[in-house]
């Protein structure tokens, strides 16, 4: 006949087991201590992992910012290099035209004070070739001393010379274009140096 199955009794016995209770309390304390160590180790591991993730994120952000900084300087350099021919073309066309258009008012500003000082001594005005019509139109109707206007092949359209008695006044707006070219060249040199140091 088969042996009967012996099952462990799960019910509480009414009779206290003095040795079993202490053993179960000691086992319970070991379990609680192991649980506490595991819990603390889990928190420490989570804190370590969170700290490492934070450092990794900060390092990634720093790399991105460095990349953006280089990208900014590179983009700025490209834009400035693209603008340089435009600025050169403007200096070659617009500034001389502006100087040519400004020479007449500038000369009139120089001649008008002479009208107050002049007696009957003539004022000689030498201008660049092709500028006579513009000066005649601008001077028409102004009260001036006797004025002798001469075109001189030695002068450019943005230049003029005013001779009164022994005084000679030269009006030269051509230097404005040269000064602008120099300023732009210096600006580009500074930008080149800055972008070279930024890289």
Tab-separated table of C-alpha atoms in Angstrom:
chain	number	residue	atom	x	y	z
A	1	UNK	CA	0.000	0.000	0.000
A	2	UNK	CA	1.261	3.407	-0.786
A	3	UNK	CA	2.519	5.598	1.954
A	4	UNK	CA	0.305	8.440	2.924
A	5	UNK	CA	1.495	11.936	1.964
A	6	UNK	CA	2.678	13.933	4.885
A	7	UNK	CA	1.869	17.580	4.565
A	8	UNK	CA	3.334	20.292	6.654
A	9	UNK	CA	0.873	21.659	9.144
A	10	UNK	CA	0.156	25.368	8.642
A	11	UNK	CA	-2.034	25.932	11.556
A	12	UNK	CA	-0.886	27.522	14.752
A	13	UNK	CA	-0.460	25.123	17.521
A	14	UNK	CA	-1.705	26.016	20.910
A	15	UNK	CA	1.439	24.761	22.536
A	16	UNK	CA	4.342	27.179	22.391
A	17	UNK	CA	7.588	25.941	20.903
A	18	UNK	CA	10.268	27.740	22.862
A	19	UNK	CA	13.177	26.921	20.502
A	20	UNK	CA	11.215	27.502	17.254
A	21	UNK	CA	10.092	31.009	18.103
A	22	UNK	CA	13.581	32.276	18.669
A	23	UNK	CA	14.749	30.645	15.466
A	24	UNK	CA	11.923	32.205	13.483
A	25	UNK	CA	12.615	35.650	15.030
A	26	UNK	CA	16.318	35.342	14.147
A	27	UNK	CA	15.404	34.279	10.615
A	28	UNK	CA	12.998	37.218	10.383
A	29	UNK	CA	15.742	39.629	11.516
A	30	UNK	CA	18.127	38.192	8.906
A	31	UNK	CA	15.437	38.646	6.253
A	32	UNK	CA	14.784	42.252	7.351
A	33	UNK	CA	18.511	43.067	7.427
A	34	UNK	CA	18.960	41.561	3.949
A	35	UNK	CA	15.933	43.507	2.701
A	36	UNK	CA	17.306	46.740	4.210
A	37	UNK	CA	20.759	46.173	2.638
A	38	UNK	CA	19.143	45.479	-0.742
A	39	UNK	CA	16.930	48.543	-0.421
A	40	UNK	CA	19.886	50.815	0.454
A	41	UNK	CA	22.029	49.291	-2.311
A	42	UNK	CA	19.193	49.895	-4.799
A	43	UNK	CA	18.925	53.562	-3.792
A	44	UNK	CA	22.681	54.033	-3.996
A	45	UNK	CA	22.750	52.411	-7.429
A	46	UNK	CA	19.844	54.599	-8.612
A	47	UNK	CA	21.573	57.750	-7.304
A	48	UNK	CA	24.835	56.745	-8.986
A	49	UNK	CA	23.035	56.074	-12.259
A	50	UNK	CA	21.090	59.366	-12.074
A	51	UNK	CA	24.328	61.252	-11.361
A	52	UNK	CA	26.050	59.605	-14.322
A	53	UNK	CA	23.095	60.374	-16.597
A	54	UNK	CA	23.196	64.020	-15.457
A	55	UNK	CA	26.927	64.237	-16.197
A	56	UNK	CA	26.368	62.606	-19.598
A	57	UNK	CA	23.586	65.089	-20.427
A	58	UNK	CA	25.732	68.067	-19.368
A	59	UNK	CA	28.626	66.798	-21.490
A	60	UNK	CA	26.295	66.344	-24.483
A	61	UNK	CA	24.916	69.876	-24.058
A	62	UNK	CA	28.448	71.295	-23.835
A	63	UNK	CA	29.423	69.478	-27.051
A	64	UNK	CA	26.325	70.821	-28.784
A	65	UNK	CA	27.071	74.377	-27.634
A	66	UNK	CA	30.645	74.103	-28.883
A	67	UNK	CA	29.311	72.873	-32.212
A	68	UNK	CA	26.865	75.760	-32.392
A	69	UNK	CA	29.615	78.231	-31.573
A	70	UNK	CA	31.774	76.975	-34.420
A	71	UNK	CA	28.759	76.928	-36.699
A	72	UNK	CA	27.985	80.563	-35.823
A	73	UNK	CA	31.533	81.713	-36.566
A	74	UNK	CA	31.640	79.704	-39.786
A	75	UNK	CA	28.273	81.072	-40.926
A	76	UNK	CA	29.297	84.615	-40.045
A	77	UNK	CA	32.540	84.188	-41.967
A	78	UNK	CA	30.665	82.917	-45.031
A	79	UNK	CA	28.235	85.838	-44.912
A	80	UNK	CA	31.044	88.371	-44.578
A	81	UNK	CA	32.998	86.787	-47.436
A	82	UNK	CA	29.857	86.858	-49.577
A	83	UNK	CA	29.277	90.540	-48.761
A	84	UNK	CA	32.817	91.622	-49.570
A	85	UNK	CA	32.355	91.718	-53.389
A	86	UNK	CA	29.047	93.557	-52.939
A	87	UNK	CA	30.705	96.194	-50.771
A	88	UNK	CA	33.590	96.507	-53.231
A	89	UNK	CA	31.130	96.989	-56.108
A	90	UNK	CA	29.252	99.616	-54.102
A	91	UNK	CA	32.464	101.457	-53.384
A	92	UNK	CA	33.415	101.332	-57.039
A	93	UNK	CA	30.071	102.663	-58.315
A	94	UNK	CA	27.957	104.371	-55.668
A	95	UNK	CA	30.597	106.246	-53.684
A	96	UNK	CA	32.153	107.976	-56.723
A	97	UNK	CA	28.665	108.976	-57.894
A	98	UNK	CA	27.828	110.250	-54.424
A	99	UNK	CA	31.097	112.189	-54.314
A	100	UNK	CA	30.383	113.614	-57.759
A	101	UNK	CA	26.892	114.663	-56.643
A	102	UNK	CA	28.271	116.154	-53.411
A	103	UNK	CA	31.064	118.207	-54.955
A	104	UNK	CA	28.762	121.006	-56.160
A	105	UNK	CA	27.145	121.718	-52.745
A	106	UNK	CA	30.538	121.429	-51.055
A	107	UNK	CA	32.115	123.969	-53.424
A	108	UNK	CA	29.160	126.337	-53.029
A	109	UNK	CA	29.618	126.074	-49.264
A	110	UNK	CA	33.241	127.146	-49.746
A	111	UNK	CA	32.449	129.991	-52.186
A	112	UNK	CA	29.583	131.669	-50.288
A	113	UNK	CA	31.779	132.938	-47.435
A	114	UNK	CA	34.059	134.445	-50.084
A	115	UNK	CA	31.149	136.524	-51.371
A	116	UNK	CA	31.137	138.438	-48.096
A	117	UNK	CA	34.903	138.968	-48.110
A	118	UNK	CA	35.301	139.699	-51.783
A	119	UNK	CA	35.490	143.093	-53.250
A	120	UNK	CA	35.838	142.950	-56.959
A	121	UNK	CA	38.606	140.347	-56.978
A	122	UNK	CA	37.545	137.417	-59.120
A	123	UNK	CA	37.312	133.906	-57.756
A	124	UNK	CA	38.693	131.185	-60.011
A	125	UNK	CA	36.952	127.827	-59.764
A	126	UNK	CA	38.635	124.874	-61.419
A	127	UNK	CA	36.490	121.763	-61.756
A	128	UNK	CA	36.805	118.314	-63.259
A	129	UNK	CA	35.913	117.666	-66.902
A	130	UNK	CA	32.189	117.388	-67.645
A	131	UNK	CA	31.061	119.156	-64.472
A	132	UNK	CA	30.438	122.648	-65.966
A	133	UNK	CA	26.701	122.207	-66.576
A	134	UNK	CA	26.090	120.993	-63.016
A	135	UNK	CA	27.985	123.942	-61.520
A	136	UNK	CA	26.269	126.483	-63.811
A	137	UNK	CA	22.843	125.141	-62.810
A	138	UNK	CA	23.685	125.135	-59.097
A	139	UNK	CA	25.249	128.613	-59.076
A	140	UNK	CA	22.466	130.280	-61.064
A	141	UNK	CA	20.682	132.889	-58.938
A	142	UNK	CA	23.276	133.017	-56.133
A	143	UNK	CA	24.898	136.316	-55.158
A	144	UNK	CA	28.594	135.613	-55.687
A	145	UNK	CA	31.746	137.556	-56.441
A	146	UNK	CA	32.910	137.517	-60.050
A	147	UNK	CA	33.467	133.835	-60.771
A	148	UNK	CA	35.681	132.333	-63.459
A	149	UNK	CA	34.811	128.636	-63.926
A	150	UNK	CA	37.354	126.486	-65.752
A	151	UNK	CA	37.388	122.764	-66.459
A	152	UNK	CA	40.780	121.251	-65.707
A	153	UNK	CA	41.922	117.895	-67.090
A	154	UNK	CA	44.120	117.539	-63.992
A	155	UNK	CA	41.069	117.239	-61.729
A	156	UNK	CA	38.608	114.394	-61.360
A	157	UNK	CA	34.835	114.982	-61.244
A	158	UNK	CA	34.833	114.770	-57.430
A	159	UNK	CA	37.582	117.397	-57.079
A	160	UNK	CA	37.623	121.203	-57.336
A	161	UNK	CA	40.024	124.064	-56.622
A	162	UNK	CA	38.967	127.546	-55.520
A	163	UNK	CA	41.540	130.341	-55.978
A	164	UNK	CA	40.876	133.721	-54.341
A	165	UNK	CA	43.618	136.304	-54.126
A	166	UNK	CA	46.598	134.288	-52.970
A	167	UNK	CA	44.558	131.592	-51.240
A	168	UNK	CA	43.915	128.206	-52.830
A	169	UNK	CA	41.299	125.848	-51.401
A	170	UNK	CA	41.124	122.292	-52.684
A	171	UNK	CA	37.953	120.246	-52.296
A	172	UNK	CA	38.661	116.551	-52.818
A	173	UNK	CA	35.917	114.026	-52.126
A	174	UNK	CA	37.753	111.199	-53.892
A	175	UNK	CA	39.499	110.401	-50.619
A	176	UNK	CA	36.147	109.408	-49.134
A	177	UNK	CA	36.001	106.297	-51.329
A	178	UNK	CA	39.594	105.427	-50.482
A	179	UNK	CA	38.938	105.928	-46.772
A	180	UNK	CA	35.870	103.682	-46.985
A	181	UNK	CA	37.853	101.003	-48.818
A	182	UNK	CA	40.518	101.155	-46.115
A	183	UNK	CA	37.926	100.946	-43.344
A	184	UNK	CA	36.253	97.940	-44.954
A	185	UNK	CA	39.608	96.231	-45.499
A	186	UNK	CA	40.479	96.772	-41.815
A	187	UNK	CA	37.060	95.461	-40.783
A	188	UNK	CA	37.524	92.285	-42.815
A	189	UNK	CA	41.010	91.820	-41.400
A	190	UNK	CA	39.649	92.064	-37.845
A	191	UNK	CA	36.841	89.619	-38.652
A	192	UNK	CA	39.322	87.177	-40.184
A	193	UNK	CA	41.485	87.332	-37.056
A	194	UNK	CA	38.466	86.840	-34.763
A	195	UNK	CA	37.158	83.850	-36.704
A	196	UNK	CA	40.642	82.329	-36.818
A	197	UNK	CA	40.956	82.615	-33.030
A	198	UNK	CA	37.417	81.297	-32.503
A	199	UNK	CA	38.111	78.065	-34.406
